[in-house]
XYZ file of C-alpha atoms in Angstrom:
715
model
C 0.000 0.000 0.000
C 2.813 2.436 0.919
C 4.484 1.724 -2.428
C 1.247 2.544 -4.301
C 0.817 5.861 -2.438
C 4.361 6.985 -3.296
C 3.886 5.907 -6.929
C 0.722 8.011 -7.275
C 2.411 11.036 -5.743
C 5.433 10.744 -8.046
C 3.177 10.305 -11.071
C 1.347 13.510 -10.127
C 4.593 15.480 -9.816
C 5.952 14.143 -13.107
C 2.806 15.295 -14.862
C 3.102 18.757 -13.353
C 6.755 19.066 -14.475
C 5.909 17.823 -17.969
C 3.217 20.434 -18.414
C 5.284 23.188 -16.797
C 7.576 23.248 -19.862
C 4.677 24.353 -22.024
C 3.452 27.061 -19.574
C 4.593 30.619 -19.434
C 6.349 31.694 -16.227
C 3.923 32.275 -13.330
C 5.468 34.250 -10.433
C 5.556 32.467 -7.091
C 6.107 28.990 -5.761
C 5.886 26.402 -8.505
C 4.326 24.033 -5.977
C 2.331 25.522 -3.101
C 1.404 22.496 -0.996
C 3.852 19.831 0.200
C 3.386 16.736 2.293
C 6.150 15.551 4.602
C 5.846 12.308 6.501
C 6.431 12.769 10.222
C 9.668 10.935 11.225
C 10.441 9.848 14.756
C 12.658 12.947 14.898
C 13.844 15.687 12.570
C 17.642 15.741 12.988
C 19.830 18.846 12.915
C 20.991 19.980 9.412
C 18.630 17.449 7.834
C 17.287 18.659 4.442
C 13.552 18.057 4.312
C 12.572 19.094 0.792
C 13.269 21.639 -1.951
C 10.998 24.566 -2.733
C 11.090 26.274 -6.109
C 10.252 29.997 -6.164
C 10.470 32.106 -9.320
C 9.443 35.717 -9.659
C 10.035 35.401 -13.421
C 12.559 38.256 -13.238
C 15.664 36.652 -11.754
C 14.699 36.265 -8.067
C 16.688 39.351 -7.073
C 16.969 39.707 -3.282
C 15.053 36.476 -2.642
C 14.226 36.046 1.047
C 12.492 33.126 2.826
C 10.675 33.162 6.198
C 9.505 30.002 8.009
C 6.643 29.938 10.556
C 8.560 27.502 12.802
C 11.902 28.898 14.109
C 13.332 25.345 14.208
C 13.477 25.367 10.412
C 14.999 27.602 7.761
C 15.065 27.781 3.947
C 18.402 28.174 2.199
C 18.776 30.537 -0.770
C 18.492 27.565 -3.146
C 15.054 26.665 -1.674
C 16.216 23.790 0.567
C 14.169 23.417 3.795
C 16.653 22.492 6.563
C 16.207 21.533 10.230
C 18.211 23.746 12.623
C 18.116 21.373 15.613
C 16.735 18.002 16.629
C 12.930 18.265 16.660
C 10.652 15.439 17.770
C 7.388 17.276 17.082
C 7.178 20.028 14.479
C 3.402 20.495 14.573
C 0.841 19.933 11.870
C 2.008 22.513 9.347
C 4.810 24.880 8.345
C 4.371 28.000 6.265
C 7.118 29.424 4.079
C 6.836 32.984 2.884
C 9.056 34.047 -0.054
C 9.557 37.626 -1.176
C 11.597 39.385 -3.909
C 11.465 42.880 -5.360
C 8.821 41.750 -7.841
C 6.761 38.982 -6.249
C 5.840 37.176 -3.050
C 4.011 33.943 -2.298
C 3.217 31.434 0.451
C 3.809 27.685 0.459
C 2.281 25.281 2.964
C 4.089 22.178 4.224
C 1.753 19.659 5.857
C 3.364 17.183 8.255
C 1.257 14.027 8.284
C 1.502 10.458 9.402
C 1.908 7.665 6.876
C -1.793 6.770 7.066
C -2.928 10.363 6.470
C -0.974 11.242 3.359
C -3.062 9.540 0.695
C -6.351 10.855 2.065
C -5.024 14.421 2.219
C -3.839 14.281 -1.388
C -7.229 13.069 -2.514
C -9.005 15.867 -0.681
C -6.800 18.727 -1.858
C -5.974 17.696 -5.393
C -8.957 15.459 -6.158
C -6.645 12.857 -7.624
C -9.317 10.514 -8.875
C -9.798 11.675 -12.443
C -8.490 15.203 -11.806
C -4.685 14.935 -11.784
C -4.259 16.172 -15.317
C -4.556 12.633 -16.646
C -7.097 12.713 -19.479
C -10.350 11.168 -18.380
C -11.342 10.686 -21.985
C -9.348 10.355 -25.161
C -9.347 14.063 -25.882
C -6.662 16.501 -26.971
C -7.519 19.049 -24.203
C -5.469 18.734 -21.028
C -6.860 20.868 -18.154
C -4.829 20.249 -14.999
C -6.327 21.424 -11.663
C -5.373 24.962 -10.703
C -4.599 25.974 -7.124
C -4.915 29.688 -6.286
C -4.146 31.194 -2.864
C -6.881 33.456 -1.573
C -6.251 37.153 -0.882
C -3.604 37.615 -3.575
C -2.339 41.159 -4.010
C -2.549 43.216 -7.216
C -1.655 43.547 -10.012
C -4.547 41.826 -11.730
C -5.297 40.029 -13.933
C -2.793 37.444 -12.747
C -1.972 34.212 -14.682
C -2.804 31.126 -12.631
C -2.551 28.201 -15.087
C -2.742 27.015 -18.634
C -4.914 24.708 -20.685
C -3.195 22.682 -23.421
C -4.598 21.163 -26.585
C -2.340 18.699 -28.448
C -4.406 18.786 -31.634
C -5.112 22.406 -32.274
C -5.926 23.425 -35.786
C -5.383 26.812 -37.306
C -7.982 29.299 -36.133
C -9.043 27.128 -33.172
C -9.884 29.001 -29.970
C -10.202 28.120 -26.275
C -13.481 28.985 -24.592
C -14.046 28.977 -20.816
C -17.465 28.825 -19.140
C -19.097 28.180 -15.817
C -19.547 29.786 -12.416
C -16.992 32.567 -12.135
C -16.814 33.182 -15.853
C -20.185 33.676 -17.513
C -22.238 32.740 -14.450
C -22.462 34.686 -11.194
C -20.108 35.745 -9.856
C -19.158 36.665 -13.394
C -15.780 37.744 -14.707
C -13.511 36.227 -12.064
C -11.652 34.038 -14.534
C -10.721 34.506 -18.168
C -8.803 32.447 -20.732
C -6.548 33.551 -23.542
C -8.361 32.037 -26.468
C -5.127 31.507 -28.384
C -2.582 30.440 -25.718
C -4.997 28.822 -23.247
C -3.581 30.848 -20.337
C -6.080 31.125 -17.470
C -6.033 34.340 -15.422
C -7.779 35.530 -12.289
C -9.056 39.103 -12.338
C -9.291 39.814 -8.626
C -8.449 38.447 -5.188
C -10.416 35.370 -4.166
C -12.042 34.594 -0.854
C -12.093 30.906 0.024
C -14.706 31.538 2.725
C -17.060 32.820 0.030
C -16.351 30.163 -2.639
C -13.786 27.420 -2.104
C -14.003 25.600 -5.465
C -14.888 26.519 -9.020
C -15.849 23.882 -11.597
C -15.348 25.337 -15.056
C -15.494 23.843 -18.539
C -12.975 24.335 -21.353
C -13.848 23.880 -25.008
C -11.985 24.297 -28.296
C -14.027 25.933 -31.046
C -13.420 26.873 -34.669
C -13.751 30.366 -36.078
C -17.508 29.980 -36.392
C -17.856 28.986 -32.707
C -18.503 25.313 -33.386
C -17.087 23.039 -30.719
C -14.159 21.023 -31.966
C -13.191 19.390 -28.697
C -14.523 19.298 -25.196
C -15.980 20.301 -22.971
C -13.388 19.253 -20.365
C -13.764 20.102 -16.687
C -11.273 22.529 -15.199
C -11.178 22.485 -11.399
C -9.913 25.576 -9.628
C -9.395 25.260 -5.874
C -8.854 28.279 -3.632
C -6.061 27.601 -1.175
C -6.955 28.773 2.274
C -4.906 31.405 3.987
C -5.159 32.171 7.636
C -7.131 35.368 7.168
C -9.929 34.855 9.687
C -9.545 35.263 13.392
C -11.373 32.938 15.761
C -14.603 34.475 16.994
C -16.681 33.772 20.096
C -20.203 34.258 18.764
C -22.434 32.808 21.491
C -21.819 35.182 24.411
C -22.322 36.329 27.027
C -20.643 33.324 28.606
C -21.794 32.692 32.170
C -21.102 29.518 34.111
C -22.031 28.307 37.580
C -20.267 25.938 39.932
C -21.376 24.934 43.402
C -19.004 25.834 46.212
C -17.087 22.883 47.585
C -17.261 21.051 44.253
C -14.506 18.446 43.751
C -11.419 19.270 41.723
C -12.025 18.718 38.017
C -15.686 19.750 38.053
C -16.720 21.034 34.616
C -18.095 24.569 34.800
C -18.864 25.442 31.195
C -17.653 25.089 27.614
C -16.208 27.912 25.508
C -16.210 27.336 21.767
C -15.049 29.734 19.073
C -15.651 29.751 15.323
C -13.027 30.188 12.617
C -14.189 30.793 9.066
C -11.007 29.357 7.556
C -10.734 25.867 6.078
C -11.642 23.438 8.831
C -9.434 20.756 7.262
C -6.330 22.880 7.763
C -4.533 24.312 10.723
C -5.899 27.692 9.737
C -9.047 26.714 11.663
C -7.422 24.386 14.185
C -8.156 26.155 17.457
C -6.495 25.922 20.826
C -7.843 27.585 23.954
C -5.993 29.271 26.781
C -6.817 31.333 29.896
C -5.062 34.688 29.609
C -6.262 36.296 32.838
C -8.247 35.511 35.974
C -9.901 38.212 38.086
C -9.664 38.152 41.089
C -6.522 36.102 41.669
C -7.403 34.934 45.181
C -7.433 32.472 46.848
C -5.409 31.074 43.930
C -4.301 32.681 40.652
C -5.146 29.404 38.904
C -8.643 28.538 40.051
C -9.635 27.118 36.679
C -8.199 25.273 33.685
C -9.463 25.169 30.118
C -9.057 22.130 27.916
C -7.021 23.517 24.992
C -8.859 21.426 22.389
C -12.433 21.144 23.695
C -12.718 24.487 25.493
C -14.115 22.931 28.678
C -13.440 25.051 31.781
C -12.926 22.941 34.915
C -11.992 23.672 38.516
C -8.413 22.904 39.542
C -8.415 24.013 43.200
C -9.365 21.836 46.126
C -12.959 21.911 47.409
C -11.722 23.635 50.577
C -10.547 26.671 48.603
C -13.773 26.733 46.602
C -15.564 28.177 49.637
C -17.898 31.005 48.773
C -17.963 32.399 52.301
C -14.164 32.867 52.441
C -13.748 34.267 48.934
C -13.163 37.908 48.185
C -16.019 37.711 45.712
C -18.125 34.795 44.424
C -17.694 36.005 40.832
C -14.652 35.300 38.688
C -13.938 36.649 35.238
C -11.662 34.740 32.874
C -10.259 36.185 29.664
C -10.266 33.228 27.266
C -8.120 33.215 24.149
C -8.745 31.065 21.088
C -5.779 30.805 18.690
C -5.776 29.097 15.309
C -2.832 27.333 13.652
C -3.125 24.814 16.463
C -1.984 27.425 18.961
C 1.305 28.259 17.192
C 2.740 31.713 17.616
C 1.858 32.603 14.022
C -1.818 31.875 14.691
C -4.537 34.529 14.823
C -6.373 35.028 18.106
C -9.783 35.986 19.415
C -10.802 36.582 23.016
C -13.932 36.526 25.134
C -14.748 36.907 28.812
C -16.206 34.035 30.778
C -18.019 34.922 33.996
C -18.053 32.127 36.562
C -20.326 32.387 39.597
C -19.670 30.326 42.705
C -23.125 29.196 43.775
C -23.951 28.888 47.419
C -25.016 25.692 49.112
C -26.676 25.704 52.477
C -23.669 24.817 54.586
C -24.298 27.386 57.356
C -27.430 27.250 59.529
C -28.975 30.542 60.689
C -28.136 31.477 64.289
C -29.846 33.933 66.627
C -27.623 36.812 67.652
C -28.613 36.218 71.293
C -30.349 33.517 73.271
C -33.084 35.700 74.787
C -35.064 38.654 73.508
C -37.240 41.039 75.572
C -40.484 42.703 74.521
C -43.059 44.922 76.250
C -46.589 45.441 74.969
C -49.625 47.240 76.296
C -52.736 45.190 76.724
C -55.302 45.610 73.999
C -52.660 46.539 71.397
C -51.782 44.550 68.234
C -48.829 44.778 65.859
C -45.081 44.054 65.772
C -43.519 44.072 69.243
C -39.924 42.915 68.583
C -37.569 42.030 65.693
C -35.509 38.880 66.181
C -32.078 39.079 64.546
C -30.138 36.158 63.078
C -26.853 35.690 61.282
C -26.283 33.434 58.277
C -23.047 33.227 56.300
C -24.705 31.855 53.200
C -25.501 33.867 50.087
C -28.060 36.610 50.850
C -31.416 36.535 49.051
C -31.089 32.812 48.378
C -33.011 29.961 49.912
C -29.844 29.018 51.813
C -29.943 32.424 53.558
C -33.631 33.284 53.863
C -34.947 32.487 57.331
C -38.192 30.777 58.302
C -39.333 31.333 61.904
C -41.660 29.114 63.931
C -43.162 29.547 67.412
C -42.730 26.097 68.939
C -43.956 26.816 72.488
C -45.859 29.411 74.542
C -48.623 30.340 72.095
C -51.669 28.189 72.948
C -54.173 30.962 72.228
C -52.539 31.832 68.911
C -52.130 35.414 70.108
C -48.713 35.724 68.424
C -47.445 35.338 64.863
C -43.959 35.670 63.411
C -43.023 36.591 59.845
C -39.722 37.105 58.043
C -38.666 40.566 56.937
C -37.580 39.883 53.301
C -35.021 42.719 53.331
C -33.289 42.139 56.673
C -34.092 38.447 57.284
C -35.272 39.418 60.787
C -38.164 37.680 62.471
C -41.006 40.146 63.110
C -42.938 38.938 66.170
C -46.459 40.381 66.267
C -49.460 40.355 68.591
C -52.485 39.399 66.484
C -55.009 38.957 69.322
C -55.040 41.690 72.012
C -53.499 40.548 75.295
C -55.286 40.943 78.652
C -53.182 42.034 81.586
C -55.805 40.745 84.004
C -55.477 37.227 82.546
C -51.683 37.063 82.172
C -49.044 39.744 82.624
C -46.154 37.635 81.213
C -45.642 35.355 78.217
C -42.628 33.234 77.264
C -42.233 32.074 73.663
C -39.724 29.582 72.240
C -38.786 30.414 68.636
C -36.808 28.333 66.159
C -35.278 29.494 62.876
C -34.506 27.445 59.764
C -33.642 28.124 56.128
C -35.989 27.817 53.183
C -33.559 25.335 51.606
C -32.530 22.210 53.517
C -29.046 22.051 54.999
C -26.478 19.826 53.330
C -26.355 16.361 54.915
C -23.279 16.901 57.090
C -24.626 20.160 58.633
C -27.349 20.313 61.321
C -29.243 22.994 63.242
C -27.713 23.656 66.633
C -28.776 25.297 69.924
C -28.168 28.752 68.428
C -31.043 28.162 66.046
C -33.558 28.570 68.887
C -34.203 31.569 71.142
C -36.556 32.636 73.948
C -38.717 35.772 73.884
C -39.873 37.196 77.236
C -42.996 39.368 76.794
C -44.257 41.719 79.518
C -47.856 42.956 79.256
C -48.438 46.476 80.624
C -51.742 47.236 82.349
C -53.885 49.865 80.628
C -56.998 51.588 82.012
C -59.552 49.977 79.741
C -62.926 51.513 79.124
C -66.078 49.955 80.610
C -67.903 47.453 78.448
C -71.685 47.469 77.907
C -73.492 44.129 78.111
C -74.968 43.476 75.650
C -73.817 45.858 72.973
C -75.812 46.874 71.045
C -78.859 46.927 73.351
C -82.353 46.539 71.857
C -85.820 47.324 73.218
C -89.319 47.700 71.711
C -91.664 50.515 72.759
C -94.863 52.050 71.483
C -94.563 55.543 70.110
C -96.291 58.274 72.109
C -95.531 56.619 75.467
C -95.811 59.130 78.239
C -92.893 61.418 79.057
C -90.757 60.014 81.881
C -91.375 56.399 80.956
C -88.468 53.996 81.617
C -87.014 52.609 78.397
C -84.180 50.406 79.697
C -81.558 50.095 82.436
C -78.113 49.541 80.893
C -75.307 47.499 82.406
C -71.587 48.235 81.912
C -68.657 46.575 83.667
C -65.004 47.599 84.030
C -62.498 44.992 82.724
C -59.847 46.412 85.094
C -61.011 44.130 87.870
C -57.907 44.726 89.959
C -58.430 48.502 90.144
C -61.930 48.610 91.777
C -63.214 51.613 89.834
C -66.709 53.177 89.769
C -68.723 53.872 86.619
C -70.872 56.870 85.647
C -73.226 57.073 82.643
C -74.062 59.901 80.249
C -75.863 60.480 76.980
C -73.442 60.615 74.032
C -75.721 60.925 70.993
C -79.516 61.423 71.183
C -80.442 62.850 67.748
C -84.047 63.812 68.580
C -83.399 64.744 72.216
C -85.954 62.252 73.539
C -83.914 60.422 76.212
C -81.996 60.843 79.479
C -79.932 58.422 81.598
C -79.405 58.186 85.327
C -75.635 58.725 85.795
C -75.452 56.295 88.682
C -77.660 53.307 87.888
C -77.915 53.614 84.064
C -81.711 53.861 83.839
C -82.827 55.441 80.567
C -86.092 57.424 80.504
C -88.024 59.578 78.012
C -87.922 63.385 78.080
C -90.196 63.848 75.063
C -92.765 61.974 73.064
C -91.368 59.204 70.897
C -92.561 59.578 67.316
C -92.184 56.726 64.883
C -92.810 59.105 61.974
C -89.890 61.371 62.972
C -87.068 61.830 60.424
C -84.672 60.574 63.132
C -86.325 57.158 62.979
C -85.115 54.769 60.279
C -87.020 51.583 59.483
C -89.009 52.025 62.719
C -85.760 52.058 64.776
C -84.405 54.978 66.786
C -80.690 54.794 67.676
C -78.933 56.533 70.594
C -75.400 56.226 72.042
C -74.447 56.292 75.727
C -71.122 56.523 77.541
C -69.854 54.603 80.544
C -66.909 56.423 82.182
C -64.722 54.847 84.863
C -62.931 56.658 87.707
C -59.390 55.894 86.487
C -56.653 58.481 86.025
C -57.088 59.359 83.266
C -60.629 58.028 83.047
C -61.492 55.528 80.334
C -64.710 55.526 78.387
C -66.818 52.814 76.841
C -69.623 53.384 74.327
C -72.927 51.532 74.188
C -75.526 51.584 71.431
C -79.280 51.475 72.088
C -81.771 50.528 69.370
C -85.433 51.343 70.182
C -87.930 49.680 67.866
C -91.069 51.909 67.843
C -94.473 50.291 67.443
C -96.991 52.327 65.436
C -99.960 54.149 67.055
C -102.761 55.741 65.004
C -101.643 59.306 65.624
C -101.679 60.689 62.077
C -104.816 61.758 60.178
C -104.979 60.845 56.496
C -104.557 63.618 53.887
C -105.920 64.095 50.371
C -104.197 64.936 47.129
C -104.613 66.857 44.923
C -106.403 69.819 46.511
C -107.018 71.746 43.276
C -108.997 70.750 40.194
C -110.104 72.561 36.982
C -113.017 71.925 34.623
C -114.553 73.665 31.602
C -117.910 75.379 32.071
C -119.250 73.503 29.034
C -117.513 70.213 29.705
C -119.284 67.141 28.453
C -117.320 64.817 30.764
C -118.224 65.912 34.284
C -115.738 63.627 36.058
C -113.668 66.326 37.705
C -110.764 64.636 39.502
C -109.494 61.393 41.079
C -108.496 61.959 44.699
C -105.925 59.879 46.572
C -105.440 59.516 50.304
C -102.299 58.698 52.302
C -101.394 58.193 55.944
C -97.996 58.275 57.732
C -99.093 55.493 60.044
C -98.639 51.813 59.383
C -101.221 49.204 58.553
C -103.840 48.651 59.997
C -103.959 52.369 60.907
C -104.125 53.483 57.294
C -106.330 52.240 54.414
C -108.962 51.356 53.470
C -110.048 55.004 53.625
C -113.626 56.322 53.822
C -114.406 59.348 51.561
C -117.487 61.601 52.241
C -118.912 64.942 51.089
C -120.260 67.486 53.545
C -123.864 68.585 53.052
C -124.463 70.748 49.978
C -126.505 74.006 50.224
C -129.565 74.654 48.128
C -132.148 72.322 46.753
C -129.924 71.035 43.914
C -127.031 68.663 44.341
C -123.960 69.954 42.446
C -121.429 67.138 42.906
C -120.917 63.729 44.373
C -117.942 61.541 45.390
C -117.544 57.878 44.462
C -114.982 55.467 45.995
C -112.764 53.745 43.440
C -110.653 51.516 45.756
C -109.160 51.491 49.257
C -107.082 54.622 48.625
C -108.793 56.576 45.824
C -112.159 58.244 45.079
C -113.595 60.258 42.188
C -115.412 63.642 42.303
C -118.144 64.025 39.677
C -120.163 67.172 38.774
C -123.865 66.596 38.445
C -124.367 69.595 36.102
C -122.398 72.263 34.296
C -121.524 75.201 36.517
C -120.894 78.807 35.806
C -117.397 80.108 35.576
C -116.315 80.562 39.194
C -114.211 79.088 42.025
C -115.862 76.500 44.239
C -114.720 74.913 47.515
C -115.898 71.333 47.943
C -115.691 70.082 51.587
C -114.492 66.470 51.731
C -113.733 64.286 54.753
C -111.430 61.232 54.705
C -111.238 58.692 57.563
C -108.614 55.982 58.163
C -109.133 52.447 59.502
C -107.377 52.912 62.836
C -108.863 52.124 66.218
C -110.067 54.652 67.028
C -110.229 56.013 63.466
C -109.031 59.555 62.637
C -110.786 61.895 60.184
C -109.404 64.814 58.190
C -111.719 67.484 56.697
C -110.265 69.027 53.568
C -111.558 71.450 50.927
C -111.018 70.634 47.301
C -110.697 73.881 45.326
C -112.561 73.552 42.004
C -112.030 76.128 39.259
C -114.721 76.244 36.545
C -113.094 77.943 33.521
C -114.143 79.050 30.074
C -112.661 76.907 27.314
C -112.393 78.141 23.752
C -110.369 76.706 20.921
C -108.756 74.150 23.212
C -107.575 76.906 25.583
C -108.683 77.082 29.216
C -109.187 80.520 30.745
C -109.580 80.533 34.495
C -108.979 84.256 35.111
C -111.622 86.790 36.257
C -113.897 84.164 37.627
C -117.218 85.149 39.185
C -117.613 85.571 42.871
C -116.601 82.595 44.953
C -119.394 80.099 45.409
C -119.331 78.648 48.891
C -121.620 75.986 50.141
C -124.219 77.048 52.710
C -122.972 74.394 55.038
C -119.515 75.994 55.244
C -121.092 79.452 55.805
C -123.151 78.177 58.691
C -120.149 76.418 60.217
C -118.061 79.581 59.987
C -120.774 81.691 61.601
C -121.184 79.164 64.403
C -117.422 79.132 65.068
C -117.314 82.937 65.213
C -120.324 82.995 67.562
C -118.654 80.530 69.932
C -115.475 82.592 70.119
C -117.500 85.790 70.842
C -119.498 84.182 73.645
C -117.296 81.595 75.276
C -119.350 81.565 78.405
C -122.310 80.103 76.548
């Protein structure tokens, strides 16, 4: 197999040399890619290979530079080893420069089993080594062009040969890069077959061009071909590695074992991934901060994995200057060689906290004083925790484990300070207990790690002293309710209230007073609390709502200062028939020639409640004269209708009407309905300038009798 590989390589080189005689001089290296088999060791002064550089103008001031300082190139192009080298890397680059030209050659150092595969990939040996694939006269050997060549352009890059050219025959080139986009990159001399490139190429844009060469006659008819011409763009290291996926943030738990993987940093290089131009190696350039060790982390040079390299003891978040580290990561191509291009990025590594420190009270006993009857926070319990603030390993959870049988106390965590806020939620009573002792425990939201436990410092005692306060007397019951009839006599007893003083140890006396009596109907005995009436109770009063009258009374103790309690009295008033019914409306109008003599519908209402209201009884007083002028007819329990019996002259009339309710005893109201008889013309009613007022004889007689009685009261 080794013999066959060498034979193919030699055959390829022989073909190149054979065709080179027919080509015009092309400035630069005559061969740009070399393969050297890696020996066990390169020995000092050992010639490795010969490089041929020709600037086509005599090679004046020819100078060679080698990427590896362990090698040099003699003026005759011989690559020589300067000292014994066991590992020369994957590639060497030789840069040649004269006054008129410069070029780069690449020397790939490969193992015996790699060489054949590399040749196939780069030169596409199978059917593309310049050996005619068909029995044709056109010979189009593959062309290799370095990317990023400098002007001048166009620049010759190769030549196509035809062994059977006839007079007038022309070469024609077509394909992507010629007559297809991107157009005009390549051209061919139709007579000589010389192929030129018109501008610098970019391998990262297009790495290979597959063109076709034909030979045509003067009329354009194809004589030979087409034959494929492969042009490969040789990669140059013109792209720096780039970190494109940032920001890069990694986390590692404190106390993690040495070698724990934190994160992976990967960079991208647009150069040819099959060459060292895109072979990346990673390195940590800087670590901030540098304590407790300047080398807290290591990065795998090939994979980019960042791992911890310090012991778990040093990876202690609580003893670190800061839990955040910043690493400047460098990616270098060319396998990390000095000639490689670099790119950098910053990796931020956060040391995450684990709950390895239990919270501890700052003291074993806390004191608190609270007045009886008061609620709210009475003391803040302070704790210390060395874990990361605002994490579950730091946040405290408090529990009252003893001393709170009545659930009078609650404790909550202050989210900003982590303190335990102990509150009274049910008012305390000094007379029941003047002292309380609570046992409080504190834990974290997150569980402790297995080898850590809560200790005695995670519990504390709170001693609470209740201060006595002069509490106001308390009415029993409150509110107080009683039912009374309205219109009970003045001075009647409504209720005797009862208030007691909760300060049983102080032996105080209580006095009573009226606090709010909206209608001014009530009074209270200051000593015994008896409430009596000072005015008539009226259910229909605006101070009564839904039949209930409300008054407030005070009970004041003899403390210093005195304390006051308030009691509420609701008096439900039962209705008494003490309101006469009233009529509406009291004015009616009718035309003197009206055909419909129904004058008005009257309604009656009563402020009292049923059964002291409707059904109502409607009646007319006696009418004067021999003729009846009107009558009243009941429509229902609350309404009646007044009807004229004949048309009347234009005048004002007063109609006496009485209405009686259904109370026991019933009450009657005598009311006059004013009736205006008006002239009506063209749908207009005129009630002005009426005739003299017509008054019923009955009303005249009643008025005269009333006046007579007032003049002679002794009768």
